[in-house]
C-alpha cells in the first residue's frame, strides 16, 4: 500500500497533506483502516517535507496529522460507545476481522486507559482500541485526554523523525524502498500478538490429553 501511496504524495505536492490526513483519519475512524500504512506514511511525509517535495511548513504538516489522528480516534470511540455490540457481532470480511478486535481487547485489558496512547504505535491495534475503549465505557473526558496525548506523540514524533532522516541523501534517493521496509517493520508487533493468540495453551492441551486418557 505504501508503495502505491508514495508516488501519489510526490505528484500531489502540497495537496498531499489532504491525502495524508484522510488516510490517518480512516485508519481509526472507519474501522477498516488496519491495512493502511500509518507509521510509514508519516515518516515518508516528513521526509518529503524535508526534501521540499511537499512545500509546506513542518509545523503545519505535523499539526494537521495530529488533528486527523485525534478526530479518527474520537469517531472510533463514539462508534464503540453507541454501537459497540453490533460492531463486535459483525461477521468477518475482507475489511473486518474479529481476531483484530480480540487483539485490541487484549491490549486494552493489559495496559488499561494508557493503551489509548501506546496503541498509537501498534498497527491494527490502534484501529480498534478506540472502539474497545468506547465499549468499555471509558469516560469520554479521560479518553479525549489520552487521545490527544497519543495523537501528539505519534503525529509529531514520527513526522519530525521522517523530516530529519529525510535530509540524508541515502534516504532521499531510496524513499520507496525505505517506506516498504518501514511498513513491514511496523506490522511486526501486531503479527507477534496475533501469533501468540493463535498458539495453543500448553496447560490446556495437557489437561485435554489427561481427560482423553
CSV table of C-alpha atoms in Angstrom, one decimal:
chain,number,residue,atom,x,y,z
A,1,UNK,CA,0.0,0.0,0.0
A,2,UNK,CA,2.7,2.5,0.9
A,3,UNK,CA,4.5,1.8,-2.4
A,4,UNK,CA,1.3,3.0,-4.1
A,5,UNK,CA,0.7,6.0,-1.9
A,6,UNK,CA,4.3,7.4,-2.0
A,7,UNK,CA,4.2,8.3,-5.8
A,8,UNK,CA,0.8,10.0,-5.2
A,9,UNK,CA,2.3,12.1,-2.5
A,10,UNK,CA,5.1,13.1,-4.8
A,11,UNK,CA,2.8,14.1,-7.6
A,12,UNK,CA,0.3,16.0,-5.4
A,13,UNK,CA,2.8,18.2,-3.7
A,14,UNK,CA,1.2,20.4,-1.0
A,15,UNK,CA,-2.2,18.8,-1.7
A,16,UNK,CA,-0.6,15.6,-0.5
A,17,UNK,CA,-1.4,16.7,3.1
A,18,UNK,CA,-5.1,16.2,2.4
A,19,UNK,CA,-4.4,12.6,1.4
A,20,UNK,CA,-2.3,12.0,4.4
A,21,UNK,CA,-5.0,13.4,6.7
A,22,UNK,CA,-7.7,11.3,5.1
A,23,UNK,CA,-5.6,8.1,5.5
A,24,UNK,CA,-4.7,8.9,9.1
A,25,UNK,CA,-8.4,9.6,9.9
A,26,UNK,CA,-9.6,6.4,8.1
A,27,UNK,CA,-7.2,4.2,10.0
A,28,UNK,CA,-9.0,4.6,13.3
A,29,UNK,CA,-12.3,6.4,12.4
A,30,UNK,CA,-13.7,4.0,9.8
A,31,UNK,CA,-12.8,0.6,11.4
A,32,UNK,CA,-11.4,-0.7,8.1
A,33,UNK,CA,-8.1,1.1,8.1
A,34,UNK,CA,-6.0,-1.6,9.7
A,35,UNK,CA,-4.2,-2.2,6.4
A,36,UNK,CA,-3.3,1.4,5.9
A,37,UNK,CA,0.3,2.4,6.2
A,38,UNK,CA,0.1,4.8,9.2
A,39,UNK,CA,3.6,4.8,10.6
A,40,UNK,CA,5.5,4.6,7.3
A,41,UNK,CA,3.1,7.2,5.8
A,42,UNK,CA,4.0,9.7,8.4
A,43,UNK,CA,7.7,9.0,8.1
A,44,UNK,CA,7.6,9.4,4.4
A,45,UNK,CA,5.6,12.6,4.7
A,46,UNK,CA,8.2,14.1,7.0
A,47,UNK,CA,10.9,13.0,4.6
A,48,UNK,CA,9.1,14.6,1.6
A,49,UNK,CA,8.7,17.9,3.5
A,50,UNK,CA,12.5,17.8,4.2
A,51,UNK,CA,13.3,17.3,0.6
A,52,UNK,CA,10.8,20.1,-0.4
A,53,UNK,CA,8.6,17.8,-2.4
A,54,UNK,CA,5.8,18.8,-0.1
A,55,UNK,CA,6.2,22.6,0.0
A,56,UNK,CA,4.6,23.1,3.4
A,57,UNK,CA,5.9,24.1,6.8
A,58,UNK,CA,6.8,21.1,9.0
A,59,UNK,CA,4.7,22.6,11.9
A,60,UNK,CA,1.6,22.8,9.7
A,61,UNK,CA,2.0,19.2,8.5
A,62,UNK,CA,2.5,17.8,12.0
A,63,UNK,CA,-0.5,19.8,13.3
A,64,UNK,CA,-2.7,18.5,10.5
A,65,UNK,CA,-1.7,14.9,11.2
A,66,UNK,CA,-2.4,15.4,14.9
A,67,UNK,CA,-5.9,16.8,14.2
A,68,UNK,CA,-6.7,13.9,11.8
A,69,UNK,CA,-5.4,11.3,14.2
A,70,UNK,CA,-7.3,12.7,17.2
A,71,UNK,CA,-10.5,13.1,15.1
A,72,UNK,CA,-10.3,9.5,13.9
A,73,UNK,CA,-9.9,8.1,17.4
A,74,UNK,CA,-12.9,10.2,18.7
A,75,UNK,CA,-15.1,8.8,15.9
A,76,UNK,CA,-13.9,5.2,16.7
A,77,UNK,CA,-14.7,5.8,20.4
A,78,UNK,CA,-18.2,7.1,19.6
A,79,UNK,CA,-18.8,4.0,17.4
A,80,UNK,CA,-17.8,1.7,20.2
A,81,UNK,CA,-19.7,3.7,22.8
A,82,UNK,CA,-23.0,3.7,20.9
A,83,UNK,CA,-22.9,0.7,18.6
A,84,UNK,CA,-20.1,-1.5,20.1
A,85,UNK,CA,-22.1,-4.8,20.5
A,86,UNK,CA,-23.3,-4.5,16.9
A,87,UNK,CA,-19.8,-3.9,15.6
A,88,UNK,CA,-18.4,-6.8,17.5
A,89,UNK,CA,-21.1,-9.1,16.2
A,90,UNK,CA,-20.3,-8.4,12.6
A,91,UNK,CA,-19.2,-11.4,10.5
A,92,UNK,CA,-15.6,-11.5,9.2
A,93,UNK,CA,-15.0,-9.9,5.8
A,94,UNK,CA,-12.0,-8.6,3.8
A,95,UNK,CA,-12.1,-5.3,5.7
A,96,UNK,CA,-13.1,-6.6,9.2
A,97,UNK,CA,-11.8,-9.5,11.2
A,98,UNK,CA,-13.0,-10.4,14.7
A,99,UNK,CA,-9.5,-11.6,15.6
A,100,UNK,CA,-8.2,-8.0,15.1
A,101,UNK,CA,-10.8,-6.8,17.7
A,102,UNK,CA,-9.8,-9.6,20.0
A,103,UNK,CA,-6.1,-8.4,19.8
A,104,UNK,CA,-7.2,-4.9,20.6
A,105,UNK,CA,-9.3,-6.0,23.5
A,106,UNK,CA,-6.4,-8.0,25.0
A,107,UNK,CA,-4.1,-5.0,24.5
A,108,UNK,CA,-6.6,-2.6,26.3
A,109,UNK,CA,-7.1,-5.0,29.2
A,110,UNK,CA,-3.4,-5.4,29.6
A,111,UNK,CA,-2.5,-1.7,29.5
A,112,UNK,CA,-5.7,-0.1,30.8
A,113,UNK,CA,-6.5,3.5,29.7
A,114,UNK,CA,-2.9,4.1,28.8
A,115,UNK,CA,-3.5,1.8,25.9
A,116,UNK,CA,-5.2,4.7,24.1
A,117,UNK,CA,-1.7,6.3,23.9
A,118,UNK,CA,0.5,3.3,23.4
A,119,UNK,CA,-1.8,1.7,20.8
A,120,UNK,CA,-0.9,4.6,18.5
A,121,UNK,CA,2.4,2.9,17.8
A,122,UNK,CA,1.0,-0.6,17.1
A,123,UNK,CA,-0.6,-1.1,13.7
A,124,UNK,CA,-4.0,-2.9,13.7
A,125,UNK,CA,-4.3,-2.4,17.5
A,126,UNK,CA,-4.6,1.4,17.0
A,127,UNK,CA,-7.5,0.8,14.6
A,128,UNK,CA,-9.7,-1.0,17.1
A,129,UNK,CA,-8.5,0.3,20.5
A,130,UNK,CA,-10.8,3.4,20.4
A,131,UNK,CA,-13.8,1.2,19.8
A,132,UNK,CA,-12.8,-1.1,22.6
A,133,UNK,CA,-12.5,1.9,24.9
A,134,UNK,CA,-16.0,3.0,23.9
A,135,UNK,CA,-17.5,-0.4,24.5
A,136,UNK,CA,-15.7,-0.5,27.9
A,137,UNK,CA,-17.5,2.8,28.8
A,138,UNK,CA,-14.2,4.6,29.4
A,139,UNK,CA,-15.2,8.2,30.5
A,140,UNK,CA,-15.2,10.4,27.4
A,141,UNK,CA,-13.2,13.2,29.0
A,142,UNK,CA,-10.5,10.8,30.1
A,143,UNK,CA,-10.4,9.1,26.6
A,144,UNK,CA,-10.2,12.5,24.9
A,145,UNK,CA,-7.2,13.5,27.1
A,146,UNK,CA,-5.3,10.3,26.4
A,147,UNK,CA,-6.3,10.5,22.7
A,148,UNK,CA,-4.8,14.0,22.3
A,149,UNK,CA,-1.6,13.0,24.1
A,150,UNK,CA,-1.3,9.9,21.9
A,151,UNK,CA,-2.0,11.9,18.7
A,152,UNK,CA,0.6,14.5,19.7
A,153,UNK,CA,3.3,11.9,20.5
A,154,UNK,CA,2.6,9.8,17.4
A,155,UNK,CA,1.9,12.5,14.8
A,156,UNK,CA,4.6,14.9,15.8
A,157,UNK,CA,7.2,12.2,16.7
A,158,UNK,CA,7.1,10.2,13.5
A,159,UNK,CA,6.7,13.2,11.1
A,160,UNK,CA,9.6,15.0,12.7
A,161,UNK,CA,11.7,11.8,12.7
A,162,UNK,CA,11.0,11.4,9.0
A,163,UNK,CA,11.8,15.1,8.4
A,164,UNK,CA,15.3,14.8,9.9
A,165,UNK,CA,16.1,11.5,8.3
A,166,UNK,CA,14.7,12.8,5.0
A,167,UNK,CA,17.6,15.2,4.8
A,168,UNK,CA,20.0,12.3,4.5
A,169,UNK,CA,20.9,11.7,0.8
A,170,UNK,CA,20.6,7.9,1.0
A,171,UNK,CA,17.1,8.2,2.5
A,172,UNK,CA,16.0,10.7,-0.1
A,173,UNK,CA,17.2,8.6,-3.0
A,174,UNK,CA,15.7,5.3,-1.7
A,175,UNK,CA,12.4,6.7,-0.2
A,176,UNK,CA,10.1,4.0,-1.7
A,177,UNK,CA,12.3,1.0,-0.6
A,178,UNK,CA,12.6,2.5,2.9
A,179,UNK,CA,8.8,3.0,3.0
A,180,UNK,CA,8.2,-0.6,2.2
A,181,UNK,CA,10.7,-1.7,4.9
A,182,UNK,CA,9.1,0.5,7.5
A,183,UNK,CA,5.7,-0.8,6.6
A,184,UNK,CA,6.9,-4.4,7.2
A,185,UNK,CA,8.6,-3.5,10.4
A,186,UNK,CA,5.6,-1.7,11.8
A,187,UNK,CA,3.5,-4.8,11.3
A,188,UNK,CA,5.8,-6.9,13.5
A,189,UNK,CA,4.2,-6.1,16.9
A,190,UNK,CA,0.7,-6.9,15.8
A,191,UNK,CA,1.8,-10.1,14.0
A,192,UNK,CA,3.6,-11.3,17.1
A,193,UNK,CA,0.5,-10.6,19.2
A,194,UNK,CA,-1.7,-12.5,16.7
A,195,UNK,CA,0.6,-15.5,16.7
A,196,UNK,CA,0.6,-15.6,20.4
A,197,UNK,CA,-3.1,-15.7,20.5
A,198,UNK,CA,-3.2,-18.5,17.9
A,199,UNK,CA,-0.7,-20.6,19.8
A,200,UNK,CA,-2.4,-23.3,21.9
A,201,UNK,CA,-2.2,-23.1,25.6
A,202,UNK,CA,0.2,-25.9,26.8
A,203,UNK,CA,-1.7,-26.3,30.1
A,204,UNK,CA,-5.0,-26.7,28.2
A,205,UNK,CA,-3.5,-29.2,25.8
A,206,UNK,CA,-2.1,-31.3,28.8
A,207,UNK,CA,-5.5,-31.3,30.5
A,208,UNK,CA,-7.2,-32.4,27.3
A,209,UNK,CA,-4.8,-35.2,26.9
A,210,UNK,CA,-5.3,-36.3,30.5
A,211,UNK,CA,-9.0,-36.2,30.0
A,212,UNK,CA,-8.8,-38.4,27.0
A,213,UNK,CA,-6.6,-40.9,28.8
